[in-house]
GROMACS .gro file of C-alpha atoms in nm:
model
  481
    1MET     CA    1  28.045   6.625  14.347
    2LEU     CA    2  27.845   6.353  14.514
    3ALA     CA    3  28.048   6.007  14.564
    4THR     CA    4  27.737   5.830  14.438
    5THR     CA    5  27.735   5.986  14.110
    6VAL     CA    6  28.102   5.913  14.098
    7ALA     CA    7  28.037   5.534  14.170
    8LEU     CA    8  27.794   5.546  13.889
    9VAL     CA    9  28.034   5.706  13.651
   10ILE     CA   10  28.287   5.444  13.746
   11LEU     CA   11  28.069   5.134  13.720
   12LEU     CA   12  27.882   5.225  13.369
   13TYR     CA   13  28.240   5.271  13.208
   14PHE     CA   14  28.345   4.960  13.312
   15GLY     CA   15  28.021   4.793  13.211
   16PHE     CA   16  28.124   4.932  12.875
   17LEU     CA   17  28.510   4.782  12.881
   18MET     CA   18  28.353   4.445  13.026
   19LEU     CA   19  28.080   4.430  12.725
   20ILE     CA   20  28.368   4.498  12.477
   21SER     CA   21  28.600   4.227  12.637
   22LYS     CA   22  28.303   3.972  12.621
   23LEU     CA   23  28.266   4.032  12.229
   24THR     CA   24  28.595   4.041  12.134
   25SER     CA   25  28.753   3.736  12.354
   26VAL     CA   26  28.855   3.439  12.196
   27SER     CA   27  28.855   3.065  12.357
   28GLY     CA   28  29.015   2.762  12.267
   29GLU     CA   29  29.334   2.706  12.079
   30GLY     CA   30  29.340   3.048  11.907
   31GLN     CA   31  29.325   3.241  12.248
   32SER     CA   32  29.710   3.298  12.291
   33GLU     CA   33  29.742   3.433  11.914
   34SER     CA   34  29.468   3.675  11.985
   35PHE     CA   35  29.564   3.793  12.300
   36PHE     CA   36  29.956   3.883  12.137
   37ILE     CA   37  29.852   4.023  11.813
   38ALA     CA   38  29.474   3.978  11.755
   39ASN     CA   39  29.575   3.736  11.478
   40ARG     CA   40  29.686   4.011  11.279
   41SER     CA   41  29.324   4.141  11.167
   42SER     CA   42  29.288   4.461  11.343
   43LYS     CA   43  29.169   4.769  11.119
   44TRP     CA   44  29.432   5.030  11.080
   45TYR     CA   45  29.194   5.327  11.142
   46LEU     CA   46  29.064   5.156  11.484
   47VAL     CA   47  29.446   5.120  11.583
   48ALA     CA   48  29.532   5.483  11.487
   49TYR     CA   49  29.270   5.620  11.651
   50GLY     CA   50  29.276   5.431  12.010
   51MET     CA   51  29.643   5.486  12.024
   52VAL     CA   52  29.580   5.868  12.089
   53GLY     CA   53  29.444   5.782  12.409
   54ALA     CA   54  29.690   5.557  12.491
   55THR     CA   55  29.979   5.776  12.401
   56LEU     CA   56  29.820   6.084  12.577
   57SER     CA   57  29.753   5.907  12.908
   58GLY     CA   58  29.661   6.070  13.241
   59VAL     CA   59  29.983   6.260  13.305
   60THR     CA   60  29.908   6.447  12.964
   61PHE     CA   61  29.573   6.470  13.015
   62ILE     CA   62  29.628   6.648  13.372
   63SER     CA   63  29.987   6.800  13.282
   64VAL     CA   64  29.999   6.959  12.935
   65PRO     CA   65  29.753   7.218  13.001
   66GLY     CA   66  29.882   7.336  13.324
   67THR     CA   67  30.217   7.374  13.168
   68VAL     CA   68  30.111   7.650  12.954
   69ALA     CA   69  30.163   7.901  13.216
   70THR     CA   70  30.528   7.858  13.256
   71SER     CA   71  30.615   7.677  12.897
   72GLY     CA   72  30.359   7.803  12.647
   73TRP     CA   73  30.304   7.611  12.366
   74SER     CA   74  30.689   7.535  12.334
   75TYR     CA   75  30.571   7.168  12.381
   76LEU     CA   76  30.465   7.174  12.012
   77GLN     CA   77  30.839   7.180  11.939
   78PHE     CA   78  30.868   6.852  12.066
   79MET     CA   79  30.562   6.748  11.882
   80MET     CA   80  30.716   6.867  11.552
   81GLY     CA   81  30.975   6.605  11.612
   82ASN     CA   82  30.745   6.321  11.689
   83MET     CA   83  30.607   6.386  11.359
   84VAL     CA   84  30.945   6.300  11.228
   85GLY     CA   85  30.983   6.025  11.447
   86TYR     CA   86  30.659   5.840  11.324
   87VAL     CA   87  30.742   5.851  10.951
   88VAL     CA   88  31.115   5.692  11.071
   89ILE     CA   89  30.899   5.412  11.268
   90ALA     CA   90  30.677   5.360  10.977
   91TYR     CA   91  30.915   5.336  10.706
   92VAL     CA   92  31.214   5.165  10.896
   93LEU     CA   93  31.112   4.948  11.210
   94ILE     CA   94  30.750   4.860  11.064
   95PRO     CA   95  30.929   4.690  10.781
   96LEU     CA   96  31.177   4.512  10.971
   97PHE     CA   97  30.956   4.382  11.233
   98TYR     CA   98  30.698   4.259  10.972
   99SER     CA   99  30.986   4.086  10.765
  100LYS     CA  100  31.064   3.909  11.063
  101LYS     CA  101  30.687   3.794  11.201
  102LEU     CA  102  30.775   3.938  11.542
  103ILE     CA  103  30.556   3.890  11.823
  104SER     CA  104  30.807   4.040  12.045
  105ILE     CA  105  31.020   4.322  11.911
  106TYR     CA  106  31.315   4.247  12.138
  107GLU     CA  107  31.342   3.896  11.945
  108TYR     CA  108  31.521   4.103  11.674
  109LEU     CA  109  31.799   4.171  11.899
  110LYS     CA  110  31.844   3.791  11.934
  111ASP     CA  111  31.879   3.727  11.582
  112ARG     CA  112  32.130   4.019  11.548
  113PHE     CA  113  32.359   4.001  11.869
  114GLY     CA  114  32.254   3.706  12.080
  115VAL     CA  115  32.009   3.570  12.355
  116LYS     CA  116  32.179   3.799  12.638
  117SER     CA  117  32.114   4.136  12.420
  118TYR     CA  118  31.735   3.996  12.368
  119LYS     CA  119  31.704   3.919  12.747
  120THR     CA  120  31.854   4.276  12.877
  121GLY     CA  121  31.612   4.488  12.561
  122SER     CA  122  31.317   4.297  12.711
  123PHE     CA  123  31.419   4.359  13.058
  124PHE     CA  124  31.458   4.737  13.041
  125PHE     CA  125  31.116   4.738  12.849
  126MET     CA  126  30.958   4.565  13.121
  127LEU     CA  127  31.125   4.794  13.393
  128SER     CA  128  31.028   5.107  13.223
  129GLN     CA  129  30.697   4.998  13.136
  130THR     CA  130  30.620   4.892  13.492
  131ILE     CA  131  30.767   5.207  13.678
  132GLY     CA  132  30.581   5.436  13.393
  133ALA     CA  133  30.219   5.243  13.389
  134SER     CA  134  30.234   5.245  13.783
  135PHE     CA  135  30.324   5.626  13.792
  136ARG     CA  136  30.008   5.705  13.588
  137LEU     CA  137  29.785   5.453  13.759
  138TYR     CA  138  29.909   5.649  14.069
  139LEU     CA  139  29.827   6.012  13.945
  140ALA     CA  140  29.457   5.869  13.838
  141ALA     CA  141  29.390   5.679  14.183
  142LEU     CA  142  29.487   5.985  14.348
  143VAL     CA  143  29.196   6.165  14.155
  144LEU     CA  144  28.943   5.903  14.213
  145GLN     CA  145  29.049   5.861  14.582
  146LEU     CA  146  28.960   6.253  14.628
  147ALA     CA  147  28.634   6.211  14.418
  148PHE     CA  148  28.495   5.901  14.572
  149PHE     CA  149  28.692   5.647  14.775
  150ASP     CA  150  28.764   5.898  15.057
  151ALA     CA  151  28.382   5.958  15.099
  152TYR     CA  152  28.346   5.640  15.233
  153ASN     CA  153  28.679   5.615  15.409
  154ILE     CA  154  28.791   5.337  15.191
  155PRO     CA  155  29.208   5.301  15.205
  156PHE     CA  156  29.418   5.395  14.906
  157TRP     CA  157  29.533   5.034  14.895
  158VAL     CA  158  29.188   4.926  14.880
  159ALA     CA  159  29.103   5.157  14.567
  160VAL     CA  160  29.426   5.039  14.370
  161LEU     CA  161  29.352   4.690  14.452
  162VAL     CA  162  28.975   4.742  14.265
  163THR     CA  163  29.101   4.943  14.016
  164ILE     CA  164  29.409   4.662  13.909
  165LEU     CA  165  29.145   4.382  13.932
  166LEU     CA  166  28.892   4.568  13.718
  167ILE     CA  167  29.193   4.623  13.441
  168TRP     CA  168  29.285   4.260  13.491
  169LEU     CA  169  28.891   4.132  13.414
  170TYR     CA  170  28.867   4.299  13.090
  171THR     CA  171  29.202   4.229  12.932
  172PHE     CA  172  29.301   3.846  13.076
  173LYS     CA  173  29.107   3.682  12.803
  174GLY     CA  174  29.115   3.920  12.502
  175GLY     CA  175  29.460   4.080  12.550
  176ILE     CA  176  29.550   4.294  12.274
  177LYS     CA  177  29.243   4.216  12.052
  178THR     CA  178  29.054   4.369  12.321
  179ILE     CA  179  29.268   4.654  12.391
  180VAL     CA  180  29.224   4.801  12.028
  181TRP     CA  181  28.829   4.810  12.066
  182THR     CA  182  28.878   4.947  12.464
  183ASP     CA  183  29.131   5.219  12.338
  184THR     CA  184  28.857   5.344  12.087
  185LEU     CA  185  28.637   5.415  12.360
  186GLN     CA  186  28.879   5.547  12.599
  187THR     CA  187  29.006   5.780  12.330
  188THR     CA  188  28.641   5.928  12.263
  189PHE     CA  189  28.588   5.980  12.629
  190LEU     CA  190  28.938   6.167  12.663
  191LEU     CA  191  28.872   6.409  12.397
  192LEU     CA  192  28.522   6.447  12.471
  193ALA     CA  193  28.646   6.567  12.804
  194ALA     CA  194  28.868   6.851  12.634
  195VAL     CA  195  28.613   6.952  12.395
  196TRP     CA  196  28.331   6.973  12.627
  197THR     CA  197  28.540   7.210  12.886
  198ILE     CA  198  28.642   7.426  12.606
  199TYR     CA  199  28.274   7.462  12.526
  200THR     CA  200  28.201   7.536  12.895
  201ILE     CA  201  28.450   7.797  12.939
  202TYR     CA  202  28.348   7.919  12.585
  203ASN     CA  203  27.980   7.945  12.716
  204SER     CA  204  28.083   8.054  13.060
  205LEU     CA  205  28.276   8.357  12.938
  206ASN     CA  206  28.030   8.480  12.684
  207MET     CA  207  28.297   8.435  12.395
  208SER     CA  208  28.230   8.372  12.011
  209VAL     CA  209  28.412   8.163  11.843
  210ASP     CA  210  28.631   8.426  11.675
  211SER     CA  211  28.677   8.586  12.028
  212MET     CA  212  28.810   8.289  12.189
  213VAL     CA  213  29.056   8.196  11.888
  214SER     CA  214  29.188   8.564  11.920
  215THR     CA  215  29.197   8.523  12.303
  216VAL     CA  216  29.429   8.221  12.273
  217TYR     CA  217  29.605   8.357  11.989
  218GLU     CA  218  29.727   8.657  12.127
  219SER     CA  219  29.803   8.539  12.450
  220LYS     CA  220  30.181   8.485  12.581
  221MET     CA  221  30.096   8.131  12.685
  222SER     CA  222  30.038   8.019  12.332
  223ASP     CA  223  30.412   8.131  12.209
  224ILE     CA  224  30.561   7.837  12.023
  225PHE     CA  225  30.909   7.852  11.966
  226VAL     CA  226  31.200   7.919  12.193
  227TRP     CA  227  31.546   8.012  12.036
  228ASP     CA  228  31.771   8.051  12.351
  229TRP     CA  229  32.020   7.771  12.330
  230LYS     CA  230  32.071   7.757  12.714
  231ALA     CA  231  31.723   7.708  12.766
  232GLY     CA  232  31.564   7.356  12.824
  233ASN     CA  233  31.289   7.389  12.568
  234PHE     CA  234  31.520   7.558  12.303
  235PHE     CA  235  31.385   7.468  11.964
  236TRP     CA  236  31.646   7.228  11.841
  237LYS     CA  237  31.678   7.052  12.166
  238GLN     CA  238  31.298   7.003  12.188
  239PHE     CA  239  31.278   6.894  11.796
  240LEU     CA  240  31.553   6.633  11.812
  241ALA     CA  241  31.438   6.526  12.130
  242GLY     CA  242  31.097   6.450  11.992
  243ILE     CA  243  31.231   6.266  11.702
  244PHE     CA  244  31.455   6.030  11.918
  245ILE     CA  245  31.213   5.987  12.165
  246THR     CA  246  30.939   5.898  11.957
  247ILE     CA  247  31.152   5.630  11.816
  248SER     CA  248  31.271   5.492  12.139
  249MET     CA  249  30.953   5.549  12.364
  250ASN     CA  250  30.694   5.427  12.063
  251GLY     CA  251  30.893   5.227  11.804
  252LEU     CA  252  31.105   5.018  12.058
  253ASP     CA  253  30.833   4.978  12.280
  254GLN     CA  254  30.624   4.693  12.296
  255ASN     CA  255  30.332   4.834  12.442
  256ILE     CA  256  30.276   5.053  12.130
  257MET     CA  257  30.448   4.846  11.871
  258GLN     CA  258  30.193   4.556  11.969
  259LYS     CA  259  29.918   4.743  11.835
  260ASN     CA  260  30.073   4.821  11.529
  261LEU     CA  261  30.168   4.441  11.472
  262THR     CA  262  29.809   4.352  11.521
  263CYS     CA  263  29.744   4.520  11.146
  264LYS     CA  264  29.716   4.266  10.874
  265ASN     CA  265  30.009   4.395  10.643
  266VAL     CA  266  30.298   4.620  10.639
  267GLY     CA  267  30.091   4.906  10.423
  268GLU     CA  268  29.810   4.882  10.682
  269ALA     CA  269  30.050   4.921  10.955
  270GLN     CA  270  30.222   5.217  10.789
  271LYS     CA  271  29.880   5.383  10.737
  272ASN     CA  272  29.816   5.323  11.075
  273VAL     CA  273  30.147   5.506  11.225
  274LEU     CA  274  30.104   5.805  10.995
  275TRP     CA  275  29.729   5.882  11.060
  276PHE     CA  276  29.810   5.835  11.427
  277ALA     CA  277  30.064   6.110  11.437
  278LEU     CA  278  29.854   6.337  11.264
  279ALA     CA  279  29.573   6.262  11.491
  280PHE     CA  280  29.795   6.302  11.793
  281PHE     CA  281  29.936   6.622  11.707
  282ILE     CA  282  29.586   6.770  11.680
  283ALA     CA  283  29.489   6.614  12.027
  284THR     CA  284  29.784   6.771  12.140
  285VAL     CA  285  29.674   7.110  12.021
  286ILE     CA  286  29.358   7.112  12.145
  287PHE     CA  287  29.464   7.043  12.530
  288LEU     CA  288  29.721   7.333  12.494
  289PHE     CA  289  29.438   7.538  12.345
  290LEU     CA  290  29.252   7.436  12.647
  291GLY     CA  291  29.522   7.513  12.866
  292VAL     CA  292  29.510   7.886  12.784
  293LEU     CA  293  29.154   7.922  12.859
  294LEU     CA  294  29.153   7.744  13.211
  295TYR     CA  295  29.387   8.009  13.296
  296GLU     CA  296  29.168   8.311  13.129
  297PHE     CA  297  28.858   8.133  13.317
  298ALA     CA  298  29.032   8.128  13.633
  299ALA     CA  299  29.181   8.518  13.598
  300TYR     CA  300  28.841   8.623  13.500
  301ASN     CA  301  28.637   8.478  13.802
  302ALA     CA  302  28.920   8.584  14.038
  303ILE     CA  303  28.958   8.225  14.129
  304PRO     CA  304  29.315   8.143  14.324
  305LEU     CA  305  29.578   7.908  14.132
  306PRO     CA  306  29.673   7.603  14.321
  307THR     CA  307  30.041   7.589  14.370
  308ARG     CA  308  30.074   7.301  14.134
  309SER     CA  309  29.987   7.356  13.796
  310ASP     CA  310  29.862   6.988  13.760
  311GLU     CA  311  29.599   7.044  13.994
  312LEU     CA  312  29.442   7.308  13.766
  313TYR     CA  313  29.231   7.136  13.546
  314PRO     CA  314  29.099   6.913  13.781
  315MET     CA  315  29.028   7.178  14.042
  316LEU     CA  316  28.825   7.388  13.761
  317ALA     CA  317  28.659   7.086  13.639
  318LEU     CA  318  28.547   6.932  13.943
  319HIS     CA  319  28.439   7.260  14.157
  320HIS     CA  320  28.375   7.525  13.903
  321PHE     CA  321  28.224   7.401  13.592
  322GLY     CA  322  27.906   7.216  13.693
  323LEU     CA  323  27.831   6.865  13.760
  324PHE     CA  324  27.823   6.733  13.413
  325THR     CA  325  28.140   6.894  13.310
  326ALA     CA  326  28.259   6.723  13.632
  327ILE     CA  327  28.123   6.371  13.487
  328VAL     CA  328  28.278   6.445  13.148
  329PHE     CA  329  28.609   6.523  13.323
  330LEU     CA  330  28.635   6.224  13.534
  331LEU     CA  331  28.542   5.989  13.267
  332GLY     CA  332  28.851   6.168  13.051
  333ILE     CA  333  29.080   6.091  13.337
  334ILE     CA  334  28.984   5.749  13.403
  335ALA     CA  335  29.000   5.683  13.015
  336ALA     CA  336  29.311   5.845  13.013
  337ALA     CA  337  29.470   5.632  13.278
  338PHE     CA  338  29.345   5.314  13.174
  339SER     CA  339  29.434   5.338  12.826
  340SER     CA  340  29.768   5.321  12.882
  341ALA     CA  341  29.756   5.098  13.218
  342ASP     CA  342  29.534   4.830  13.032
  343SER     CA  343  29.771   4.815  12.735
  344ALA     CA  344  30.080   4.835  12.934
  345LEU     CA  345  29.960   4.532  13.128
  346THR     CA  346  29.883   4.331  12.823
  347ALA     CA  347  30.224   4.422  12.686
  348LEU     CA  348  30.409   4.327  13.005
  349THR     CA  349  30.256   3.961  12.970
  350THR     CA  350  30.355   3.922  12.599
  351ALA     CA  351  30.698   4.033  12.660
  352PHE     CA  352  30.748   3.803  12.956
  353CYS     CA  353  30.567   3.523  12.804
  354ILE     CA  354  30.769   3.543  12.450
  355ASP     CA  355  31.095   3.680  12.560
  356PHE     CA  356  31.150   3.478  12.903
  357LEU     CA  357  30.915   3.141  12.891
  358ASN     CA  358  30.969   3.130  12.512
  359LEU     CA  359  30.544   3.061  12.510
  360ASN     CA  360  30.546   3.141  12.134
  361GLU     CA  361  30.743   2.783  12.095
  362GLU     CA  362  30.528   2.603  12.296
  363GLU     CA  363  30.294   2.364  12.108
  364ASP     CA  364  30.020   2.286  12.355
  365ALA     CA  365  29.749   2.509  12.364
  366SER     CA  366  29.614   2.457  12.715
  367ILE     CA  367  29.962   2.457  12.878
  368LYS     CA  368  30.023   2.792  12.674
  369ASN     CA  369  29.694   2.972  12.779
  370ARG     CA  370  29.751   2.857  13.134
  371LYS     CA  371  30.101   2.998  13.149
  372ARG     CA  372  29.991   3.339  13.007
  373LYS     CA  373  29.702   3.376  13.253
  374LEU     CA  374  29.935   3.300  13.546
  375VAL     CA  375  30.201   3.588  13.395
  376HIS     CA  376  29.921   3.825  13.380
  377VAL     CA  377  29.819   3.784  13.696
  378MET     CA  378  30.173   3.824  13.816
  379PHE     CA  379  30.217   4.167  13.648
  380SER     CA  380  29.887   4.282  13.791
  381PHE     CA  381  30.004   4.238  14.139
  382ILE     CA  382  30.349   4.387  14.069
  383LEU     CA  383  30.156   4.696  13.929
  384PHE     CA  384  29.953   4.722  14.261
  385LEU     CA  385  30.274   4.701  14.499
  386VAL     CA  386  30.450   4.940  14.281
  387ILE     CA  387  30.144   5.198  14.305
  388VAL     CA  388  30.123   5.107  14.705
  389GLY     CA  389  30.485   5.183  14.723
  390PHE     CA  390  30.400   5.518  14.599
  391ARG     CA  391  30.192   5.638  14.794
  392LEU     CA  392  30.375   5.497  15.100
  393LEU     CA  393  30.702   5.716  15.000
  394ASN     CA  394  30.419   6.059  15.043
  395ASP     CA  395  30.634   6.266  14.845
  396ASP     CA  396  30.515   6.382  14.491
  397SER     CA  397  30.910   6.497  14.414
  398VAL     CA  398  31.036   6.159  14.485
  399VAL     CA  399  30.770   5.966  14.303
  400SER     CA  400  30.770   6.203  13.998
  401SER     CA  401  31.192   6.139  13.985
  402VAL     CA  402  31.154   5.768  13.995
  403PHE     CA  403  30.904   5.787  13.694
  404LYS     CA  404  31.194   6.033  13.499
  405ALA     CA  405  31.459   5.782  13.597
  406ALA     CA  406  31.272   5.533  13.443
  407GLY     CA  407  31.291   5.725  13.126
  408TYR     CA  408  31.661   5.624  13.121
  409THR     CA  409  31.604   5.292  13.029
  410TYR     CA  410  31.491   5.373  12.691
  411GLY     CA  411  31.858   5.516  12.608
  412PRO     CA  412  32.009   5.142  12.608
  413LEU     CA  413  31.695   5.024  12.392
  414LEU     CA  414  31.767   5.311  12.116
  415GLY     CA  415  32.156   5.244  12.122
  416LEU     CA  416  32.120   4.878  12.085
  417PHE     CA  417  31.876   4.900  11.779
  418VAL     CA  418  32.040   5.190  11.611
  419PHE     CA  419  32.385   4.981  11.630
  420GLY     CA  420  32.224   4.664  11.520
  421ILE     CA  421  32.024   4.810  11.209
  422PHE     CA  422  32.278   5.048  11.108
  423THR     CA  423  32.622   4.858  11.137
  424LYS     CA  424  32.733   4.503  11.063
  425LYS     CA  425  32.935   4.465  11.334
  426LYS     CA  426  32.928   4.161  11.591
  427ILE     CA  427  32.951   4.165  11.963
  428ASN     CA  428  33.036   4.006  12.274
  429ASP     CA  429  32.694   3.934  12.369
  430LYS     CA  430  32.782   3.831  12.741
  431TYR     CA  431  32.870   4.209  12.773
  432VAL     CA  432  32.578   4.380  12.659
  433LEU     CA  433  32.409   4.389  13.025
  434ILE     CA  434  32.721   4.565  13.173
  435VAL     CA  435  32.698   4.828  12.898
  436CYS     CA  436  32.332   4.897  12.898
  437LEU     CA  437  32.348   4.916  13.278
  438LEU     CA  438  32.658   5.175  13.284
  439SER     CA  439  32.510   5.400  12.986
  440PRO     CA  440  32.212   5.537  13.199
  441VAL     CA  441  32.427   5.570  13.484
  442LEU     CA  442  32.689   5.811  13.317
  443SER     CA  443  32.393   5.967  13.140
  444TYR     CA  444  32.257   6.080  13.477
  445ILE     CA  445  32.572   6.181  13.598
  446LEU     CA  446  32.655   6.379  13.306
  447ASN     CA  447  32.295   6.570  13.346
  448ILE     CA  448  32.340   6.631  13.699
  449TYR     CA  449  32.682   6.812  13.659
  450SER     CA  450  32.630   6.969  13.281
  451THR     CA  451  32.617   7.321  13.358
  452GLU     CA  452  32.970   7.324  13.526
  453LEU     CA  453  33.123   7.093  13.271
  454LEU     CA  454  32.932   7.222  12.959
  455PHE     CA  455  32.956   7.622  13.013
  456GLY     CA  456  32.601   7.616  13.132
  457TYR     CA  457  32.408   7.400  12.900
  458GLN     CA  458  32.124   7.233  13.058
  459PHE     CA  459  32.043   6.917  12.926
  460GLY     CA  460  31.636   6.854  12.854
  461PHE     CA  461  31.458   6.566  12.675
  462GLU     CA  462  31.779   6.517  12.436
  463ILE     CA  463  31.947   6.306  12.721
  464LEU     CA  464  31.830   6.005  12.579
  465LEU     CA  465  32.068   6.052  12.268
  466VAL     CA  466  32.375   6.113  12.509
  467ASN     CA  467  32.224   5.760  12.671
  468ALA     CA  468  32.185   5.608  12.326
  469GLY     CA  469  32.553   5.725  12.271
  470PHE     CA  470  32.702   5.583  12.548
  471THR     CA  471  32.561   5.252  12.442
  472MET     CA  472  32.654   5.276  12.107
  473LEU     CA  473  33.026   5.341  12.216
  474GLY     CA  474  32.992   5.057  12.486
  475LEU     CA  475  32.893   4.812  12.196
  476THR     CA  476  33.168   4.932  12.015
  477LEU     CA  477  33.440   4.843  12.255
  478ILE     CA  478  33.283   4.511  12.307
  479SER     CA  479  33.237   4.437  11.923
  480LYS     CA  480  33.418   4.113  11.790
  481LYS     CA  481  33.734   4.175  11.543
   0.00000   0.00000   0.00000
């Protein structure tokens, strides 16, 4: 694939994003209100559709199709739990956040426990979101580096700087209002890439629709359920983890919930969550379906498989499916990366401005806008530093471990909110940070030694529940009499 073609695709893509940013930006006194919650005027169906791309991310776009060789469709067990989790978000968290008219969802912790709990919750979100967004952008940057920047001997750090600058340019004025609209474009490109690749394989292998469906259905790579209780992807482990990971990483995540809070009322926000859940499930099935076909195509054409499953889809798309499919794939991976990164940058800016600078209490609109823009620049620079740091490590396993470690920060958030919503106990607020720091450490240690301590049992995603449990136990111990 010619580097000039890649450059043209990237320029056209960001041209679309800049145009959307221009059309959705607000200037003057209403700028900050529009940046944070889009004046609560977003159409629920636009938010629901756009959130599909933001939730899938570049990691899912590349990784899910590749994992079917080892895990089959067992990921759907996790997705089934997701569906239940979204129902909880729609009927428990959405009404709670709307009733308090929150901009940052962590303001709830201030009302319930105190300022230290509030700051702790927001800090854990910002830590995990910074690492997570950087990791997703890092993977996308690697693809772009191979496809374009290497051809002109452009260093990786320059590529990352340009990438971050482009994101900053189309989000710094419009904020969440712009994100809601750009997400719809990015979701379209992401799904188009998967569907078009399926069509390409369908044509290449001279399949009929019936034979293609039966090929996937009869493949062992499409097995869904795992009933071995010791396995990491045992059904009940995956299902329960799906419920609580959805609640914590979506319902208690400013990045996701900020989009829900742009809807004009509770009813529309609930419709958004439920329809998004259905669309997200269908999108995941499409990517799993694609995964089986990718392996079938490679086997039929005797193409050696890459050592890492994450490299299968990029390798086939860029080198074996033709120029047009390569372009569509490139659009998909760019969309998948930036749909999560741009909203993460906006959410980080919002959380810091509201939770640490108390910007919603600032009366002077010009001062408020100036501070918000400075914070936006600050987090753009932080993302740049973290991504370049990942590159300097030059060890994918270490970078992946850092990303997984960031997931431990959601346990304390889940524990704090569950304890706050389902108990009436007051706590000694000054000890909350200690509890929330100890809980992930204890969970990590238990996870490492689980086979020795728990008769061969291995934790999967459900380590989140253990983490939240440690947090709730700690909160109980520091409760006031």
